[in-house]
CSV table of C-alpha atoms in Angstrom, one decimal:
chain,number,residue,atom,x,y,z
A,96,UNK,CA,0.0,0.0,0.0
A,97,UNK,CA,2.9,2.3,0.8
A,98,UNK,CA,4.5,1.9,-2.6
A,99,UNK,CA,1.2,2.1,-4.4
A,100,UNK,CA,0.3,5.4,-2.6
A,101,UNK,CA,3.8,6.8,-3.1
A,102,UNK,CA,3.8,5.8,-6.8
A,103,UNK,CA,0.3,7.3,-7.3
A,104,UNK,CA,1.3,10.5,-5.6
A,105,UNK,CA,4.5,10.8,-7.8
A,106,UNK,CA,2.5,10.2,-11.0
A,107,UNK,CA,-0.1,12.7,-10.0
A,108,UNK,CA,2.5,15.3,-9.1
A,109,UNK,CA,4.4,14.6,-12.4
A,110,UNK,CA,1.2,15.0,-14.5
A,111,UNK,CA,0.2,18.2,-12.6
A,112,UNK,CA,3.6,19.7,-13.3
A,113,UNK,CA,3.5,18.8,-17.0
A,114,UNK,CA,-0.1,20.0,-17.4
A,115,UNK,CA,0.7,23.3,-15.6
A,116,UNK,CA,3.5,24.0,-18.0
A,117,UNK,CA,1.3,23.0,-20.9
A,118,UNK,CA,-1.8,24.9,-20.0
A,119,UNK,CA,-1.0,27.8,-17.7
A,120,UNK,CA,1.1,30.7,-18.9
A,121,UNK,CA,4.4,30.9,-17.1
A,122,UNK,CA,4.8,32.9,-13.9
A,123,UNK,CA,1.2,32.2,-12.7
A,124,UNK,CA,1.6,30.7,-9.2
A,125,UNK,CA,0.4,27.1,-9.0
A,126,UNK,CA,0.6,24.3,-6.4
A,127,UNK,CA,3.9,22.4,-6.3
A,128,UNK,CA,2.6,18.8,-6.2
A,129,UNK,CA,6.0,17.3,-5.5
A,130,UNK,CA,6.5,19.6,-2.4
A,131,UNK,CA,3.1,18.7,-1.1
A,132,UNK,CA,3.9,15.0,-1.5
A,133,UNK,CA,7.3,15.4,0.2
A,134,UNK,CA,5.8,17.3,3.1
A,135,UNK,CA,3.0,14.7,3.5
A,136,UNK,CA,5.6,11.9,3.8
A,137,UNK,CA,7.6,14.2,6.1
A,138,UNK,CA,4.7,14.6,8.6
A,139,UNK,CA,3.4,11.0,8.4
A,140,UNK,CA,6.6,8.9,7.9
A,141,UNK,CA,9.9,8.3,9.6
A,142,UNK,CA,13.0,10.2,8.4
A,143,UNK,CA,14.4,7.6,6.0
A,144,UNK,CA,11.3,7.1,3.8
A,145,UNK,CA,10.6,10.8,3.9
A,146,UNK,CA,14.1,11.7,2.8
A,147,UNK,CA,14.1,9.0,0.1
A,148,UNK,CA,10.7,10.3,-1.1
A,149,UNK,CA,12.3,13.8,-1.3
A,150,UNK,CA,15.1,12.5,-3.5
A,151,UNK,CA,12.8,10.5,-5.8
A,152,UNK,CA,10.2,13.3,-6.1
A,153,UNK,CA,13.0,15.8,-6.8
A,154,UNK,CA,14.6,13.6,-9.5
A,155,UNK,CA,11.2,13.2,-11.2
A,156,UNK,CA,10.7,17.0,-11.2
A,157,UNK,CA,14.3,17.4,-12.5
A,158,UNK,CA,13.5,15.3,-15.5
A,159,UNK,CA,11.4,18.2,-16.8
A,160,UNK,CA,13.9,21.0,-16.0
A,161,UNK,CA,17.5,22.0,-15.8
A,162,UNK,CA,20.0,22.0,-14.1
A,163,UNK,CA,19.4,18.3,-13.3
A,164,UNK,CA,19.5,17.4,-9.6
A,165,UNK,CA,18.6,20.8,-8.1
A,166,UNK,CA,15.0,19.9,-7.1
A,167,UNK,CA,16.2,16.5,-5.8
A,168,UNK,CA,18.7,18.4,-3.6
A,169,UNK,CA,16.1,20.8,-2.2
A,170,UNK,CA,13.3,18.3,-1.8
A,171,UNK,CA,15.6,15.8,0.0
A,172,UNK,CA,16.4,18.6,2.5
A,173,UNK,CA,12.8,19.5,2.9
A,174,UNK,CA,11.8,15.8,3.4
A,175,UNK,CA,14.6,15.3,6.0
A,176,UNK,CA,13.8,18.5,8.0
A,177,UNK,CA,10.0,18.1,8.0
A,178,UNK,CA,10.3,14.4,9.1
A,179,UNK,CA,12.7,15.6,11.8
A,180,UNK,CA,10.2,18.1,13.0
A,181,UNK,CA,7.4,15.5,12.7
A,182,UNK,CA,9.2,13.2,15.1
A,183,UNK,CA,9.4,16.0,17.7
A,184,UNK,CA,6.2,17.9,17.3
A,185,UNK,CA,2.6,17.0,16.6
A,186,UNK,CA,2.0,17.9,12.9
A,187,UNK,CA,-1.2,16.1,12.1
A,188,UNK,CA,-3.4,19.1,12.5
A,189,UNK,CA,-4.3,21.6,9.7
A,190,UNK,CA,-2.7,24.6,11.3
A,191,UNK,CA,0.8,23.2,11.8
A,192,UNK,CA,0.6,21.5,8.3
A,193,UNK,CA,-0.4,24.9,6.8
A,194,UNK,CA,2.6,26.6,8.4
A,195,UNK,CA,5.0,23.7,7.4
A,196,UNK,CA,3.9,24.0,3.8
A,197,UNK,CA,4.2,27.8,3.8
A,198,UNK,CA,7.6,27.8,5.4
A,199,UNK,CA,8.7,24.7,3.3
A,200,UNK,CA,8.0,26.6,0.1
A,201,UNK,CA,10.1,29.6,1.2
A,202,UNK,CA,12.9,27.4,2.5
A,203,UNK,CA,12.9,25.3,-0.7
A,204,UNK,CA,13.1,28.3,-3.0
A,205,UNK,CA,15.7,30.0,-0.8
A,206,UNK,CA,17.8,26.8,-0.8
A,207,UNK,CA,17.4,26.4,-4.6
A,208,UNK,CA,18.5,29.9,-5.3
A,209,UNK,CA,21.4,29.6,-2.9
A,210,UNK,CA,22.7,26.4,-4.4
A,211,UNK,CA,22.3,27.8,-7.9
A,212,UNK,CA,24.4,30.8,-6.8
A,213,UNK,CA,27.0,28.6,-5.2
A,214,UNK,CA,27.5,26.7,-8.4
A,215,UNK,CA,27.9,29.9,-10.4
A,216,UNK,CA,24.4,30.4,-11.8
A,217,UNK,CA,24.1,33.8,-10.2
A,218,UNK,CA,21.8,34.9,-7.4
A,219,UNK,CA,18.3,35.8,-8.4
A,220,UNK,CA,15.8,36.2,-5.6
A,221,UNK,CA,12.2,35.8,-6.5
A,222,UNK,CA,9.7,38.5,-5.8
A,223,UNK,CA,8.8,38.2,-2.1
A,224,UNK,CA,5.1,38.8,-2.8
A,225,UNK,CA,4.9,36.0,-5.4
A,226,UNK,CA,6.9,33.7,-3.2
A,227,UNK,CA,4.5,34.2,-0.3
A,228,UNK,CA,1.6,33.7,-2.7
A,229,UNK,CA,3.2,30.5,-3.9
A,230,UNK,CA,3.6,29.4,-0.3
A,231,UNK,CA,-0.1,30.1,0.5
A,232,UNK,CA,-1.2,28.2,-2.6
A,233,UNK,CA,0.9,25.2,-1.6
A,234,UNK,CA,-0.4,25.4,1.9
A,235,UNK,CA,-4.1,25.6,1.0
A,236,UNK,CA,-3.8,22.9,-1.7
A,237,UNK,CA,-1.7,20.7,0.6
A,238,UNK,CA,-3.9,20.9,3.7
A,239,UNK,CA,-7.0,20.1,1.5
A,240,UNK,CA,-5.1,17.1,-0.1
A,241,UNK,CA,-3.9,15.8,3.3
A,242,UNK,CA,-7.5,15.9,4.6
A,243,UNK,CA,-8.7,14.1,1.5
A,244,UNK,CA,-6.0,11.4,1.6
A,245,UNK,CA,-6.5,10.8,5.4
A,246,UNK,CA,-10.2,10.5,5.0
A,247,UNK,CA,-10.6,8.5,1.8
A,248,UNK,CA,-7.3,6.6,1.0
B,876,UNK,CA,30.5,1.7,16.5
B,877,UNK,CA,27.7,-0.3,14.9
B,878,UNK,CA,25.3,1.0,17.5
B,879,UNK,CA,26.5,4.6,16.8
B,880,UNK,CA,26.0,4.1,13.0
B,881,UNK,CA,22.5,2.6,13.4
B,882,UNK,CA,21.4,5.5,15.6
B,883,UNK,CA,22.5,8.0,13.0
B,884,UNK,CA,21.6,6.1,9.8
B,885,UNK,CA,19.0,8.7,8.7
B,886,UNK,CA,21.5,11.5,9.1
B,887,UNK,CA,24.2,9.5,7.2
B,888,UNK,CA,21.7,8.7,4.4
B,889,UNK,CA,20.7,12.4,4.3
B,890,UNK,CA,24.3,13.7,4.1
B,891,UNK,CA,25.3,11.0,1.5
B,892,UNK,CA,22.3,11.9,-0.7
B,893,UNK,CA,23.0,15.6,-0.4
B,894,UNK,CA,26.6,15.1,-1.4
B,895,UNK,CA,25.7,13.0,-4.3
B,896,UNK,CA,23.1,15.4,-5.5
B,897,UNK,CA,25.4,18.4,-5.1
B,898,UNK,CA,27.9,16.7,-7.3
B,899,UNK,CA,25.2,15.9,-9.8
B,900,UNK,CA,23.9,19.5,-9.9
B,901,UNK,CA,27.4,20.9,-10.2
B,902,UNK,CA,28.2,18.6,-13.1
B,903,UNK,CA,25.1,19.6,-15.0
B,904,UNK,CA,25.3,23.3,-14.2
B,905,UNK,CA,29.0,23.4,-15.3
B,906,UNK,CA,27.7,23.7,-18.8
B,907,UNK,CA,28.5,20.1,-19.8
B,908,UNK,CA,27.0,19.8,-23.3
B,909,UNK,CA,24.8,16.8,-23.7
B,910,UNK,CA,22.9,14.7,-21.2
B,911,UNK,CA,23.9,12.2,-18.5
B,912,UNK,CA,22.7,8.6,-18.4
B,913,UNK,CA,20.5,9.3,-15.3
B,914,UNK,CA,18.9,12.4,-16.9
B,915,UNK,CA,18.4,10.6,-20.1
B,916,UNK,CA,16.8,7.5,-18.3
B,917,UNK,CA,14.4,9.7,-16.3
B,918,UNK,CA,13.4,11.7,-19.3
B,919,UNK,CA,12.9,8.4,-21.2
B,920,UNK,CA,10.8,7.0,-18.3
B,921,UNK,CA,8.5,10.0,-18.3
B,922,UNK,CA,8.0,10.2,-22.0
B,923,UNK,CA,5.1,7.6,-22.2
B,924,UNK,CA,3.3,9.6,-19.5
B,925,UNK,CA,3.8,12.9,-21.4
B,926,UNK,CA,2.6,11.2,-24.6
B,927,UNK,CA,-0.5,9.9,-22.9
B,928,UNK,CA,-1.3,13.3,-21.5
B,929,UNK,CA,-0.9,14.8,-25.0
B,930,UNK,CA,-3.2,12.2,-26.4
B,931,UNK,CA,-5.8,12.8,-23.8
B,932,UNK,CA,-5.7,16.6,-24.2
B,933,UNK,CA,-5.8,16.1,-28.0
B,934,UNK,CA,-8.8,13.8,-27.6
B,935,UNK,CA,-10.5,16.4,-25.4
B,936,UNK,CA,-10.0,18.9,-28.1
B,937,UNK,CA,-11.7,16.6,-30.7
B,938,UNK,CA,-14.5,15.9,-28.3
B,939,UNK,CA,-15.0,19.6,-27.8
B,940,UNK,CA,-15.1,20.0,-31.6
B,941,UNK,CA,-17.8,17.3,-32.0
B,942,UNK,CA,-19.9,18.6,-29.1
B,943,UNK,CA,-19.7,22.1,-30.7
B,944,UNK,CA,-20.9,20.7,-34.1
B,945,UNK,CA,-23.8,18.7,-32.4
B,946,UNK,CA,-24.9,21.8,-30.5
B,947,UNK,CA,-24.8,23.8,-33.7
B,948,UNK,CA,-27.2,21.3,-35.4
B,949,UNK,CA,-29.6,21.3,-32.5
B,950,UNK,CA,-29.7,25.1,-32.2
B,951,UNK,CA,-30.1,26.1,-35.8
B,952,UNK,CA,-32.3,29.0,-35.1
B,953,UNK,CA,-30.0,30.5,-32.6
B,954,UNK,CA,-27.1,29.9,-35.0
B,955,UNK,CA,-28.8,32.1,-37.6
B,956,UNK,CA,-29.2,34.8,-35.0
B,957,UNK,CA,-25.6,34.5,-34.1
B,958,UNK,CA,-24.5,34.8,-37.7
B,959,UNK,CA,-23.2,38.3,-37.1
B,960,UNK,CA,-21.1,37.3,-34.2
B,961,UNK,CA,-19.6,34.4,-36.2
B,962,UNK,CA,-18.7,36.7,-39.0
B,963,UNK,CA,-16.8,38.7,-36.4
B,964,UNK,CA,-14.9,35.5,-35.5
B,965,UNK,CA,-16.1,35.2,-32.0
B,966,UNK,CA,-16.6,31.5,-32.3
B,967,UNK,CA,-13.8,30.3,-30.1
B,968,UNK,CA,-13.0,27.1,-32.0
B,969,UNK,CA,-12.9,28.9,-35.4
B,970,UNK,CA,-10.8,31.7,-33.8
B,971,UNK,CA,-8.5,29.0,-32.4
B,972,UNK,CA,-8.1,27.4,-35.9
B,973,UNK,CA,-7.6,30.8,-37.5
B,974,UNK,CA,-4.8,31.7,-35.1
B,975,UNK,CA,-3.2,28.3,-35.5
B,976,UNK,CA,-3.4,28.7,-39.2
B,977,UNK,CA,-1.7,32.1,-38.9
B,978,UNK,CA,1.1,30.7,-36.7
B,979,UNK,CA,1.7,27.8,-39.1
B,980,UNK,CA,1.8,30.2,-42.1
B,981,UNK,CA,4.5,32.1,-40.3
B,982,UNK,CA,6.4,28.9,-39.6
B,983,UNK,CA,6.0,27.9,-43.3
B,984,UNK,CA,7.3,31.3,-44.3
B,985,UNK,CA,10.3,30.7,-42.0
B,986,UNK,CA,10.8,27.2,-43.4
B,987,UNK,CA,11.0,28.7,-46.9
B,988,UNK,CA,13.4,31.3,-45.8
B,989,UNK,CA,15.7,28.9,-44.1
B,990,UNK,CA,16.9,26.7,-46.9
B,991,UNK,CA,18.1,23.7,-44.9
B,992,UNK,CA,16.6,20.7,-43.2
B,993,UNK,CA,14.0,21.6,-40.6
B,994,UNK,CA,11.4,19.8,-38.6
B,995,UNK,CA,8.3,21.3,-37.0
B,996,UNK,CA,7.6,20.7,-33.3
B,997,UNK,CA,4.8,21.5,-30.9
B,998,UNK,CA,5.6,23.1,-27.5
B,999,UNK,CA,4.0,20.9,-24.9
B,1000,UNK,CA,5.5,22.5,-21.8
B,1001,UNK,CA,6.7,26.1,-21.4
B,1002,UNK,CA,8.9,27.4,-18.6
B,1003,UNK,CA,6.9,28.0,-15.4
B,1004,UNK,CA,9.6,29.3,-13.2
B,1005,UNK,CA,12.1,32.1,-13.9
B,1006,UNK,CA,15.0,30.1,-12.5
B,1007,UNK,CA,14.5,27.1,-14.8
B,1008,UNK,CA,14.4,28.2,-18.4
B,1009,UNK,CA,13.5,25.0,-20.3
B,1010,UNK,CA,10.6,23.8,-22.5
B,1011,UNK,CA,9.4,20.4,-23.7
B,1012,UNK,CA,8.7,19.8,-27.4
B,1013,UNK,CA,6.6,17.1,-29.1
B,1014,UNK,CA,8.7,16.1,-32.1
B,1015,UNK,CA,8.0,13.6,-34.9
B,1016,UNK,CA,9.8,10.3,-33.9
B,1017,UNK,CA,12.8,9.4,-36.0
B,1018,UNK,CA,12.9,12.9,-37.5
B,1019,UNK,CA,16.6,13.1,-36.8
B,1020,UNK,CA,16.4,15.6,-33.9
B,1021,UNK,CA,19.6,15.4,-31.9
B,1022,UNK,CA,21.1,17.1,-28.8
B,1023,UNK,CA,22.5,20.6,-29.5
B,1024,UNK,CA,20.4,21.3,-32.6
B,1025,UNK,CA,19.1,25.0,-32.7
B,1026,UNK,CA,15.4,25.7,-32.2
B,1027,UNK,CA,13.7,28.7,-33.8
B,1028,UNK,CA,10.3,30.3,-34.2
B,1029,UNK,CA,9.1,32.9,-36.7
B,1030,UNK,CA,9.7,35.6,-34.0
B,1031,UNK,CA,13.4,34.5,-33.5
B,1032,UNK,CA,15.8,32.3,-31.7
B,1033,UNK,CA,14.3,29.9,-29.1
B,1034,UNK,CA,17.2,27.8,-27.8
B,1035,UNK,CA,19.0,24.5,-28.2
B,1036,UNK,CA,17.9,20.9,-27.8
B,1037,UNK,CA,19.2,19.5,-24.6
B,1038,UNK,CA,17.6,16.0,-24.2
B,1039,UNK,CA,15.8,13.8,-26.8
B,1040,UNK,CA,13.7,10.7,-26.0
B,1041,UNK,CA,11.5,9.3,-28.7
B,1042,UNK,CA,8.9,11.9,-29.6
B,1043,UNK,CA,9.8,14.3,-26.8
B,1044,UNK,CA,12.7,16.8,-26.5
B,1045,UNK,CA,13.8,19.3,-23.9
B,1046,UNK,CA,15.0,22.7,-25.1
B,1047,UNK,CA,17.4,24.8,-23.2
B,1048,UNK,CA,16.0,28.3,-23.8
B,1049,UNK,CA,18.3,31.3,-24.6
B,1050,UNK,CA,17.0,33.1,-21.5
B,1051,UNK,CA,18.9,30.6,-19.3
B,1052,UNK,CA,21.9,32.0,-17.5
B,1053,UNK,CA,24.2,29.4,-19.2
B,1054,UNK,CA,23.4,30.4,-22.7
B,1055,UNK,CA,26.1,32.2,-24.7
B,1056,UNK,CA,25.1,33.3,-28.2
B,1057,UNK,CA,27.3,35.3,-30.5
B,1058,UNK,CA,25.3,38.2,-31.7
B,1059,UNK,CA,25.5,41.5,-33.6
B,1060,UNK,CA,23.2,44.5,-33.8
B,1061,UNK,CA,21.4,45.0,-37.1
B,1062,UNK,CA,22.0,48.8,-37.3
B,1063,UNK,CA,25.7,49.2,-36.5
B,1064,UNK,CA,26.9,45.6,-36.6
B,1065,UNK,CA,28.2,45.8,-33.0
B,1066,UNK,CA,29.2,42.3,-31.8
B,1067,UNK,CA,28.8,40.7,-28.4
B,1068,UNK,CA,27.6,37.7,-26.5
B,1069,UNK,CA,24.0,37.3,-25.3
B,1070,UNK,CA,23.1,35.3,-22.2
B,1071,UNK,CA,20.1,35.0,-20.0
B,1072,UNK,CA,19.5,37.1,-16.9
B,1073,UNK,CA,17.7,34.2,-15.2
B,1074,UNK,CA,14.6,36.4,-15.0
B,1075,UNK,CA,13.3,35.8,-18.5
B,1076,UNK,CA,15.3,38.7,-19.9
B,1077,UNK,CA,18.7,38.8,-21.8
B,1078,UNK,CA,21.9,40.8,-21.5
B,1079,UNK,CA,24.5,41.5,-24.1
B,1080,UNK,CA,28.1,41.3,-22.8
B,1081,UNK,CA,31.5,42.3,-24.0
B,1082,UNK,CA,30.3,45.4,-25.7
B,1083,UNK,CA,33.0,48.2,-25.5
B,1084,UNK,CA,32.0,51.6,-24.2
B,1085,UNK,CA,32.6,53.4,-27.5
B,1086,UNK,CA,30.2,51.1,-29.5
B,1087,UNK,CA,27.1,52.7,-30.8
B,1088,UNK,CA,24.1,50.9,-29.3
B,1089,UNK,CA,20.7,52.5,-28.8
B,1090,UNK,CA,17.5,51.4,-27.2
B,1091,UNK,CA,15.3,49.7,-29.9
B,1092,UNK,CA,18.3,48.2,-31.8
B,1093,UNK,CA,17.5,44.7,-33.1
B,1094,UNK,CA,20.0,42.1,-32.1
B,1095,UNK,CA,20.7,39.1,-34.4
B,1096,UNK,CA,22.8,35.9,-34.2
B,1097,UNK,CA,26.2,36.4,-35.8
B,1098,UNK,CA,26.8,32.7,-36.3
B,1099,UNK,CA,30.3,33.0,-34.9
B,1100,UNK,CA,30.0,30.4,-32.2
B,1101,UNK,CA,29.2,27.8,-34.9
B,1102,UNK,CA,25.9,26.6,-33.4
B,1103,UNK,CA,23.3,29.1,-34.4
B,1104,UNK,CA,22.9,30.3,-38.0
B,1105,UNK,CA,23.6,33.9,-38.8
B,1106,UNK,CA,20.7,36.5,-38.9
B,1107,UNK,CA,18.1,35.1,-36.5
B,1108,UNK,CA,16.5,37.7,-34.3
B,1109,UNK,CA,17.5,37.3,-30.6
B,1110,UNK,CA,16.0,40.4,-29.0
B,1111,UNK,CA,15.6,44.2,-28.9
B,1112,UNK,CA,17.8,46.5,-26.8
B,1113,UNK,CA,15.7,47.9,-23.9
B,1114,UNK,CA,18.5,49.6,-21.9
B,1115,UNK,CA,22.1,50.7,-22.2
B,1116,UNK,CA,24.1,51.6,-19.1
B,1117,UNK,CA,27.5,53.2,-19.5
B,1118,UNK,CA,29.3,53.0,-16.1
B,1119,UNK,CA,32.9,53.7,-15.1
B,1120,UNK,CA,34.2,50.6,-16.8
B,1121,UNK,CA,35.3,50.1,-20.4
B,1122,UNK,CA,32.4,47.8,-21.0
B,1123,UNK,CA,28.8,48.9,-21.3
B,1124,UNK,CA,25.8,47.0,-19.9
B,1125,UNK,CA,23.2,46.2,-22.5
B,1126,UNK,CA,19.8,44.8,-21.6
B,1127,UNK,CA,17.6,43.0,-24.1
B,1128,UNK,CA,14.0,41.9,-24.3
B,1129,UNK,CA,13.8,38.5,-26.1
B,1130,UNK,CA,12.3,38.5,-29.6
B,1131,UNK,CA,10.3,35.4,-28.6
B,1132,UNK,CA,7.4,35.5,-26.1
B,1133,UNK,CA,8.4,32.2,-24.5
B,1134,UNK,CA,5.2,31.9,-22.4
B,1135,UNK,CA,3.1,32.0,-25.5
B,1136,UNK,CA,5.2,29.7,-27.7
B,1137,UNK,CA,3.2,27.0,-29.4
B,1138,UNK,CA,5.0,25.8,-32.5
B,1139,UNK,CA,8.7,25.9,-33.3
B,1140,UNK,CA,11.2,24.6,-35.9
B,1141,UNK,CA,14.2,22.5,-35.1
B,1142,UNK,CA,17.2,23.0,-37.4
B,1143,UNK,CA,18.4,19.6,-38.2
B,1144,UNK,CA,22.0,20.6,-38.8
B,1145,UNK,CA,24.3,22.9,-36.8
B,1146,UNK,CA,25.2,26.2,-38.4
B,1147,UNK,CA,28.7,25.2,-39.2
B,1148,UNK,CA,27.5,22.5,-41.6
B,1149,UNK,CA,25.7,25.2,-43.7
B,1150,UNK,CA,26.7,27.8,-46.2
B,1151,UNK,CA,26.7,31.2,-44.4
B,1152,UNK,CA,24.6,32.9,-47.1
B,1153,UNK,CA,21.9,30.3,-47.0
B,1154,UNK,CA,21.6,30.5,-43.3
B,1155,UNK,CA,20.6,34.2,-43.4
B,1156,UNK,CA,17.1,34.9,-42.2
B,1157,UNK,CA,17.1,38.7,-42.3
B,1158,UNK,CA,18.6,40.9,-44.9
């Protein structure tokens, strides 16, 4: 069941990412299915599966963008940190999950841009307003999805 | 020792994964031309999913078309009343076909101008994040599309093929920070190198202070780097800053609206294989 759920989640996130790039004009904020998946595994699973899920989800996301490996790096980190927090605090309620998704989005983007700068790609910070908006979209979509999965799957 | 390791196995796994991924990112970001086996394998694994999505969305378009026809038959009276609005091209489907026809005509015009092998491709995924300037193309299988081949649109230069798998290809757009295109201005033939700003815009580098560059100047490929043919539009100068240094900063707006890109052409041979005069797109 674990692998089925994980595989289904990955496929859904992959399809969402592809369809967003196909249908929505660029720069319009949209939910990051892979981040939501990684945070879900972070709050519900121990550190090793959550970290592994971060790597696998990131690599799947990387197959549609460049430089290869950057999303795997950031999502592995998010998975590890969130599962670490999950083992110390109670994160099965909507409010902490909302906050984790919001902060997770900001941390992921900050980490992404920092790593890109470290490897000589230049430092480009996103617009703070659109970053917060992106975080709120992830948080709302994520909490709704977590409720749905916990109730029906 | 074993106890110590088993207590920290998640941290050890995390650090090992991060180290491996950091090496992987650095390797790819270094500007290595071509694709790694892992990248190729993942892109290949995702290709059937992408093809299925394309088929479903294509099918939905057909369904919408049939539904529209059926509705038209059943509502003949209303259709007559709507004659005026149809004449004005407000029918969304007809408008869609008209615009597609317009774009394809432009592509056809470009195909006739560029007198060497080309293959048409549909853009199935556009860049959705400023930091990652790539797009996915749907290409005819066995068309001969290979890594590093230039991609153009009627508006100008799009980028270069990065990964190919069956009927899908990933394009590295010119707006990426790692791009480096030899260019010249159309008006005064001032040469430079264009690369992405990482924000969707471009900058022209290595332009000496005394060079005559003005806002509005059209910038074209010069073909000197041996990859892109000469004369393809790259962008328009939007800003020139002359500071203290000997080099001036030139900002460009790309000629291509990447977020609206739908069809492109892939040049099946790199520029060096072609006669220079034949590769000219603009006078």
